[in-house]
Amino acid sequence: MLPDRHRLHRSADFRATTRGGRRVGRRDLVVHVTTRRAGDPSVAGPRVARVGFVVSKAVGPAVTRHRVARRLRHVCVPVVTALADDVDVVVRALPGAATASSSELDRQLRSGLRRLGAFAETPSAAPAPGRSPAAR
């Protein structure tokens, strides 16, 4: 289960992420990412990555939409700990998500997040000594 502190709850946060952030589309998902400012008063408590989901009626009837949302939450559990602490992510499911496998949704989500640069920098991603980042 995705911990509550990692979930987006307020519609203003969803709106800020979908309208003000960057996005990338995949076959069954659209991934929106925005970076929170350092002094953002809307975020109380520890600074952690937050994720929200949008599963519209275009995906299918209520049972199908809820199943897709549960699968997306399950896929996000290991991903959210690897995200940068100051990002908000909204995952919008497209109609194909209803028939996609969980592993396919995971692959598409990670691909979108990687493309948008939402993952935290790791020491192994640092440039080699003597090389400038521009030389990569």
JSON list of N, CA, C and O in Angstrom, two decimals, residues 101-136:
[
{"chain": "A", "resi": 101, "resn": "SER", "atom": "N", "xyz": [-0.89, -5.19, -18.57]},
{"chain": "A", "resi": 101, "resn": "SER", "atom": "CA", "xyz": [-0.44, -5.93, -17.40]},
{"chain": "A", "resi": 101, "resn": "SER", "atom": "C", "xyz": [0.23, -4.97, -16.42]},
{"chain": "A", "resi": 101, "resn": "SER", "atom": "O", "xyz": [0.66, -3.87, -16.78]},
{"chain": "A", "resi": 102, "resn": "SER", "atom": "N", "xyz": [0.34, -5.40, -15.17]},
{"chain": "A", "resi": 102, "resn": "SER", "atom": "CA", "xyz": [0.99, -4.57, -14.16]},
{"chain": "A", "resi": 102, "resn": "SER", "atom": "C", "xyz": [2.45, -4.32, -14.51]},
{"chain": "A", "resi": 102, "resn": "SER", "atom": "O", "xyz": [2.97, -3.22, -14.29]},
{"chain": "A", "resi": 103, "resn": "SER", "atom": "N", "xyz": [3.12, -5.33, -15.06]},
{"chain": "A", "resi": 103, "resn": "SER", "atom": "CA", "xyz": [4.53, -5.14, -15.43]},
{"chain": "A", "resi": 103, "resn": "SER", "atom": "C", "xyz": [4.66, -4.12, -16.57]},
{"chain": "A", "resi": 103, "resn": "SER", "atom": "O", "xyz": [5.61, -3.34, -16.61]},
{"chain": "A", "resi": 104, "resn": "GLU", "atom": "N", "xyz": [3.69, -4.10, -17.47]},
{"chain": "A", "resi": 104, "resn": "GLU", "atom": "CA", "xyz": [3.72, -3.12, -18.56]},
{"chain": "A", "resi": 104, "resn": "GLU", "atom": "C", "xyz": [3.46, -1.72, -18.01]},
{"chain": "A", "resi": 104, "resn": "GLU", "atom": "O", "xyz": [4.11, -0.75, -18.42]},
{"chain": "A", "resi": 105, "resn": "LEU", "atom": "N", "xyz": [2.52, -1.58, -17.08]},
{"chain": "A", "resi": 105, "resn": "LEU", "atom": "CA", "xyz": [2.27, -0.28, -16.46]},
{"chain": "A", "resi": 105, "resn": "LEU", "atom": "C", "xyz": [3.50, 0.20, -15.70]},
{"chain": "A", "resi": 105, "resn": "LEU", "atom": "O", "xyz": [3.85, 1.38, -15.75]},
{"chain": "A", "resi": 106, "resn": "ASP", "atom": "N", "xyz": [4.17, -0.71, -15.01]},
{"chain": "A", "resi": 106, "resn": "ASP", "atom": "CA", "xyz": [5.40, -0.38, -14.28]},
{"chain": "A", "resi": 106, "resn": "ASP", "atom": "C", "xyz": [6.47, 0.11, -15.25]},
{"chain": "A", "resi": 106, "resn": "ASP", "atom": "O", "xyz": [7.13, 1.12, -15.01]},
{"chain": "A", "resi": 107, "resn": "ARG", "atom": "N", "xyz": [6.64, -0.59, -16.35]},
{"chain": "A", "resi": 107, "resn": "ARG", "atom": "CA", "xyz": [7.65, -0.20, -17.35]},
{"chain": "A", "resi": 107, "resn": "ARG", "atom": "C", "xyz": [7.35, 1.18, -17.92]},
{"chain": "A", "resi": 107, "resn": "ARG", "atom": "O", "xyz": [8.24, 2.03, -18.04]},
{"chain": "A", "resi": 108, "resn": "GLN", "atom": "N", "xyz": [6.09, 1.43, -18.26]},
{"chain": "A", "resi": 108, "resn": "GLN", "atom": "CA", "xyz": [5.71, 2.73, -18.83]},
{"chain": "A", "resi": 108, "resn": "GLN", "atom": "C", "xyz": [5.87, 3.85, -17.81]},
{"chain": "A", "resi": 108, "resn": "GLN", "atom": "O", "xyz": [6.33, 4.95, -18.16]},
{"chain": "A", "resi": 109, "resn": "LEU", "atom": "N", "xyz": [5.50, 3.60, -16.55]},
{"chain": "A", "resi": 109, "resn": "LEU", "atom": "CA", "xyz": [5.65, 4.61, -15.52]},
{"chain": "A", "resi": 109, "resn": "LEU", "atom": "C", "xyz": [7.11, 4.97, -15.30]},
{"chain": "A", "resi": 109, "resn": "LEU", "atom": "O", "xyz": [7.49, 6.14, -15.28]},
{"chain": "A", "resi": 110, "resn": "ARG", "atom": "N", "xyz": [7.96, 3.95, -15.15]},
{"chain": "A", "resi": 110, "resn": "ARG", "atom": "CA", "xyz": [9.39, 4.21, -14.93]},
{"chain": "A", "resi": 110, "resn": "ARG", "atom": "C", "xyz": [10.01, 4.93, -16.13]},
{"chain": "A", "resi": 110, "resn": "ARG", "atom": "O", "xyz": [10.85, 5.81, -15.96]},
{"chain": "A", "resi": 111, "resn": "SER", "atom": "N", "xyz": [9.61, 4.55, -17.33]},
{"chain": "A", "resi": 111, "resn": "SER", "atom": "CA", "xyz": [10.11, 5.20, -18.53]},
{"chain": "A", "resi": 111, "resn": "SER", "atom": "C", "xyz": [9.74, 6.68, -18.55]},
{"chain": "A", "resi": 111, "resn": "SER", "atom": "O", "xyz": [10.58, 7.54, -18.85]},
{"chain": "A", "resi": 112, "resn": "GLY", "atom": "N", "xyz": [8.50, 6.98, -18.22]},
{"chain": "A", "resi": 112, "resn": "GLY", "atom": "CA", "xyz": [8.06, 8.37, -18.19]},
{"chain": "A", "resi": 112, "resn": "GLY", "atom": "C", "xyz": [8.77, 9.18, -17.13]},
{"chain": "A", "resi": 112, "resn": "GLY", "atom": "O", "xyz": [9.20, 10.32, -17.37]},
{"chain": "A", "resi": 113, "resn": "LEU", "atom": "N", "xyz": [8.92, 8.61, -15.94]},
{"chain": "A", "resi": 113, "resn": "LEU", "atom": "CA", "xyz": [9.60, 9.31, -14.85]},
{"chain": "A", "resi": 113, "resn": "LEU", "atom": "C", "xyz": [11.07, 9.54, -15.17]},
{"chain": "A", "resi": 113, "resn": "LEU", "atom": "O", "xyz": [11.63, 10.60, -14.87]},
{"chain": "A", "resi": 114, "resn": "ARG", "atom": "N", "xyz": [11.70, 8.55, -15.80]},
{"chain": "A", "resi": 114, "resn": "ARG", "atom": "CA", "xyz": [13.10, 8.69, -16.19]},
{"chain": "A", "resi": 114, "resn": "ARG", "atom": "C", "xyz": [13.23, 9.81, -17.23]},
{"chain": "A", "resi": 114, "resn": "ARG", "atom": "O", "xyz": [14.13, 10.65, -17.15]},
{"chain": "A", "resi": 115, "resn": "ARG", "atom": "N", "xyz": [12.33, 9.85, -18.18]},
{"chain": "A", "resi": 115, "resn": "ARG", "atom": "CA", "xyz": [12.36, 10.86, -19.24]},
{"chain": "A", "resi": 115, "resn": "ARG", "atom": "C", "xyz": [12.20, 12.27, -18.66]},
{"chain": "A", "resi": 115, "resn": "ARG", "atom": "O", "xyz": [12.79, 13.23, -19.15]},
{"chain": "A", "resi": 116, "resn": "LEU", "atom": "N", "xyz": [11.38, 12.39, -17.61]},
{"chain": "A", "resi": 116, "resn": "LEU", "atom": "CA", "xyz": [11.13, 13.69, -17.00]},
{"chain": "A", "resi": 116, "resn": "LEU", "atom": "C", "xyz": [12.16, 14.05, -15.92]},
{"chain": "A", "resi": 116, "resn": "LEU", "atom": "O", "xyz": [12.09, 15.13, -15.34]},
{"chain": "A", "resi": 117, "resn": "GLY", "atom": "N", "xyz": [13.08, 13.15, -15.63]},
{"chain": "A", "resi": 117, "resn": "GLY", "atom": "CA", "xyz": [14.12, 13.43, -14.65]},
{"chain": "A", "resi": 117, "resn": "GLY", "atom": "C", "xyz": [13.61, 13.48, -13.22]},
{"chain": "A", "resi": 117, "resn": "GLY", "atom": "O", "xyz": [14.12, 14.26, -12.41]},
{"chain": "A", "resi": 118, "resn": "ALA", "atom": "N", "xyz": [12.62, 12.68, -12.89]},
{"chain": "A", "resi": 118, "resn": "ALA", "atom": "CA", "xyz": [12.00, 12.72, -11.56]},
{"chain": "A", "resi": 118, "resn": "ALA", "atom": "C", "xyz": [12.75, 11.89, -10.52]},
{"chain": "A", "resi": 118, "resn": "ALA", "atom": "O", "xyz": [12.52, 12.06, -9.33]},
{"chain": "A", "resi": 119, "resn": "PHE", "atom": "N", "xyz": [13.62, 11.00, -10.96]},
{"chain": "A", "resi": 119, "resn": "PHE", "atom": "CA", "xyz": [14.33, 10.15, -10.01]},
{"chain": "A", "resi": 119, "resn": "PHE", "atom": "C", "xyz": [15.44, 10.95, -9.33]},
{"chain": "A", "resi": 119, "resn": "PHE", "atom": "O", "xyz": [16.06, 11.83, -9.92]},
{"chain": "A", "resi": 120, "resn": "ALA", "atom": "N", "xyz": [15.69, 10.62, -8.06]},
{"chain": "A", "resi": 120, "resn": "ALA", "atom": "CA", "xyz": [16.76, 11.28, -7.30]},
{"chain": "A", "resi": 120, "resn": "ALA", "atom": "C", "xyz": [18.10, 10.89, -7.92]},
{"chain": "A", "resi": 120, "resn": "ALA", "atom": "O", "xyz": [18.26, 9.77, -8.42]},
{"chain": "A", "resi": 121, "resn": "GLU", "atom": "N", "xyz": [19.03, 11.80, -7.86]},
{"chain": "A", "resi": 121, "resn": "GLU", "atom": "CA", "xyz": [20.37, 11.52, -8.37]},
{"chain": "A", "resi": 121, "resn": "GLU", "atom": "C", "xyz": [21.03, 10.48, -7.48]},
{"chain": "A", "resi": 121, "resn": "GLU", "atom": "O", "xyz": [20.93, 10.53, -6.27]},
{"chain": "A", "resi": 122, "resn": "THR", "atom": "N", "xyz": [21.72, 9.55, -8.08]},
{"chain": "A", "resi": 122, "resn": "THR", "atom": "CA", "xyz": [22.44, 8.54, -7.34]},
{"chain": "A", "resi": 122, "resn": "THR", "atom": "C", "xyz": [23.93, 8.79, -7.49]},
{"chain": "A", "resi": 122, "resn": "THR", "atom": "O", "xyz": [24.37, 9.38, -8.48]},
{"chain": "A", "resi": 123, "resn": "PRO", "atom": "N", "xyz": [24.74, 8.34, -6.54]},
{"chain": "A", "resi": 123, "resn": "PRO", "atom": "CA", "xyz": [26.18, 8.54, -6.66]},
{"chain": "A", "resi": 123, "resn": "PRO", "atom": "C", "xyz": [26.75, 7.94, -7.94]},
{"chain": "A", "resi": 123, "resn": "PRO", "atom": "O", "xyz": [27.67, 8.47, -8.51]},
{"chain": "A", "resi": 124, "resn": "SER", "atom": "N", "xyz": [26.18, 6.84, -8.42]},
{"chain": "A", "resi": 124, "resn": "SER", "atom": "CA", "xyz": [26.70, 6.21, -9.63]},
{"chain": "A", "resi": 124, "resn": "SER", "atom": "C", "xyz": [26.41, 7.04, -10.87]},
{"chain": "A", "resi": 124, "resn": "SER", "atom": "O", "xyz": [27.02, 6.85, -11.91]},
{"chain": "A", "resi": 125, "resn": "ALA", "atom": "N", "xyz": [25.46, 7.98, -10.77]},
{"chain": "A", "resi": 125, "resn": "ALA", "atom": "CA", "xyz": [25.11, 8.82, -11.91]},
{"chain": "A", "resi": 125, "resn": "ALA", "atom": "C", "xyz": [26.02, 10.04, -12.01]},
{"chain": "A", "resi": 125, "resn": "ALA", "atom": "O", "xyz": [25.91, 10.81, -12.94]},
{"chain": "A", "resi": 126, "resn": "ALA", "atom": "N", "xyz": [26.89, 10.23, -11.03]},
{"chain": "A", "resi": 126, "resn": "ALA", "atom": "CA", "xyz": [27.80, 11.37, -11.05]},
{"chain": "A", "resi": 126, "resn": "ALA", "atom": "C", "xyz": [28.81, 11.20, -12.18]},
{"chain": "A", "resi": 126, "resn": "ALA", "atom": "O", "xyz": [29.19, 10.09, -12.52]},
{"chain": "A", "resi": 127, "resn": "PRO", "atom": "N", "xyz": [29.26, 12.31, -12.78]},
{"chain": "A", "resi": 127, "resn": "PRO", "atom": "CA", "xyz": [30.22, 12.21, -13.87]},
{"chain": "A", "resi": 127, "resn": "PRO", "atom": "C", "xyz": [31.55, 11.66, -13.36]},
{"chain": "A", "resi": 127, "resn": "PRO", "atom": "O", "xyz": [31.90, 11.79, -12.20]},
{"chain": "A", "resi": 128, "resn": "ALA", "atom": "N", "xyz": [32.26, 11.03, -14.24]},
{"chain": "A", "resi": 128, "resn": "ALA", "atom": "CA", "xyz": [33.57, 10.48, -13.90]},
{"chain": "A", "resi": 128, "resn": "ALA", "atom": "C", "xyz": [34.51, 11.62, -13.55]},
{"chain": "A", "resi": 128, "resn": "ALA", "atom": "O", "xyz": [34.39, 12.72, -14.08]},
{"chain": "A", "resi": 129, "resn": "PRO", "atom": "N", "xyz": [35.47, 11.38, -12.64]},
{"chain": "A", "resi": 129, "resn": "PRO", "atom": "CA", "xyz": [36.43, 12.43, -12.29]},
{"chain": "A", "resi": 129, "resn": "PRO", "atom": "C", "xyz": [37.14, 12.95, -13.53]},
{"chain": "A", "resi": 129, "resn": "PRO", "atom": "O", "xyz": [37.54, 12.18, -14.42]},
{"chain": "A", "resi": 130, "resn": "GLY", "atom": "N", "xyz": [37.27, 14.28, -13.60]},
{"chain": "A", "resi": 130, "resn": "GLY", "atom": "CA", "xyz": [37.98, 14.88, -14.73]},
{"chain": "A", "resi": 130, "resn": "GLY", "atom": "C", "xyz": [37.09, 15.16, -15.91]},
{"chain": "A", "resi": 130, "resn": "GLY", "atom": "O", "xyz": [37.52, 15.78, -16.87]},
{"chain": "A", "resi": 131, "resn": "ARG", "atom": "N", "xyz": [35.83, 14.71, -15.88]},
{"chain": "A", "resi": 131, "resn": "ARG", "atom": "CA", "xyz": [34.91, 14.98, -16.98]},
{"chain": "A", "resi": 131, "resn": "ARG", "atom": "C", "xyz": [33.86, 15.97, -16.54]},
{"chain": "A", "resi": 131, "resn": "ARG", "atom": "O", "xyz": [33.29, 15.84, -15.48]},
{"chain": "A", "resi": 132, "resn": "SER", "atom": "N", "xyz": [33.57, 16.93, -17.36]},
{"chain": "A", "resi": 132, "resn": "SER", "atom": "CA", "xyz": [32.51, 17.88, -17.03]},
{"chain": "A", "resi": 132, "resn": "SER", "atom": "C", "xyz": [31.17, 17.27, -17.42]},
{"chain": "A", "resi": 132, "resn": "SER", "atom": "O", "xyz": [31.11, 16.42, -18.31]},
{"chain": "A", "resi": 133, "resn": "PRO", "atom": "N", "xyz": [30.06, 17.68, -16.78]},
{"chain": "A", "resi": 133, "resn": "PRO", "atom": "CA", "xyz": [28.76, 17.14, -17.15]},
{"chain": "A", "resi": 133, "resn": "PRO", "atom": "C", "xyz": [28.42, 17.42, -18.61]},
{"chain": "A", "resi": 133, "resn": "PRO", "atom": "O", "xyz": [27.71, 16.67, -19.25]},
{"chain": "A", "resi": 134, "resn": "ALA", "atom": "N", "xyz": [28.95, 18.51, -19.18]},
{"chain": "A", "resi": 134, "resn": "ALA", "atom": "CA", "xyz": [28.66, 18.83, -20.57]},
{"chain": "A", "resi": 134, "resn": "ALA", "atom": "C", "xyz": [29.34, 17.86, -21.52]},
{"chain": "A", "resi": 134, "resn": "ALA", "atom": "O", "xyz": [28.94, 17.70, -22.66]},
{"chain": "A", "resi": 135, "resn": "ALA", "atom": "N", "xyz": [30.41, 17.18, -21.07]},
{"chain": "A", "resi": 135, "resn": "ALA", "atom": "CA", "xyz": [31.14, 16.26, -21.93]},
{"chain": "A", "resi": 135, "resn": "ALA", "atom": "C", "xyz": [30.45, 14.92, -22.07]},
{"chain": "A", "resi": 135, "resn": "ALA", "atom": "O", "xyz": [30.83, 14.11, -22.90]},
{"chain": "A", "resi": 136, "resn": "ARG", "atom": "N", "xyz": [29.45, 14.67, -21.25]},
{"chain": "A", "resi": 136, "resn": "ARG", "atom": "CA", "xyz": [28.76, 13.38, -21.32]},
{"chain": "A", "resi": 136, "resn": "ARG", "atom": "C", "xyz": [27.90, 13.22, -22.53]},
{"chain": "A", "resi": 136, "resn": "ARG", "atom": "O", "xyz": [27.40, 13.96, -23.18]}
]
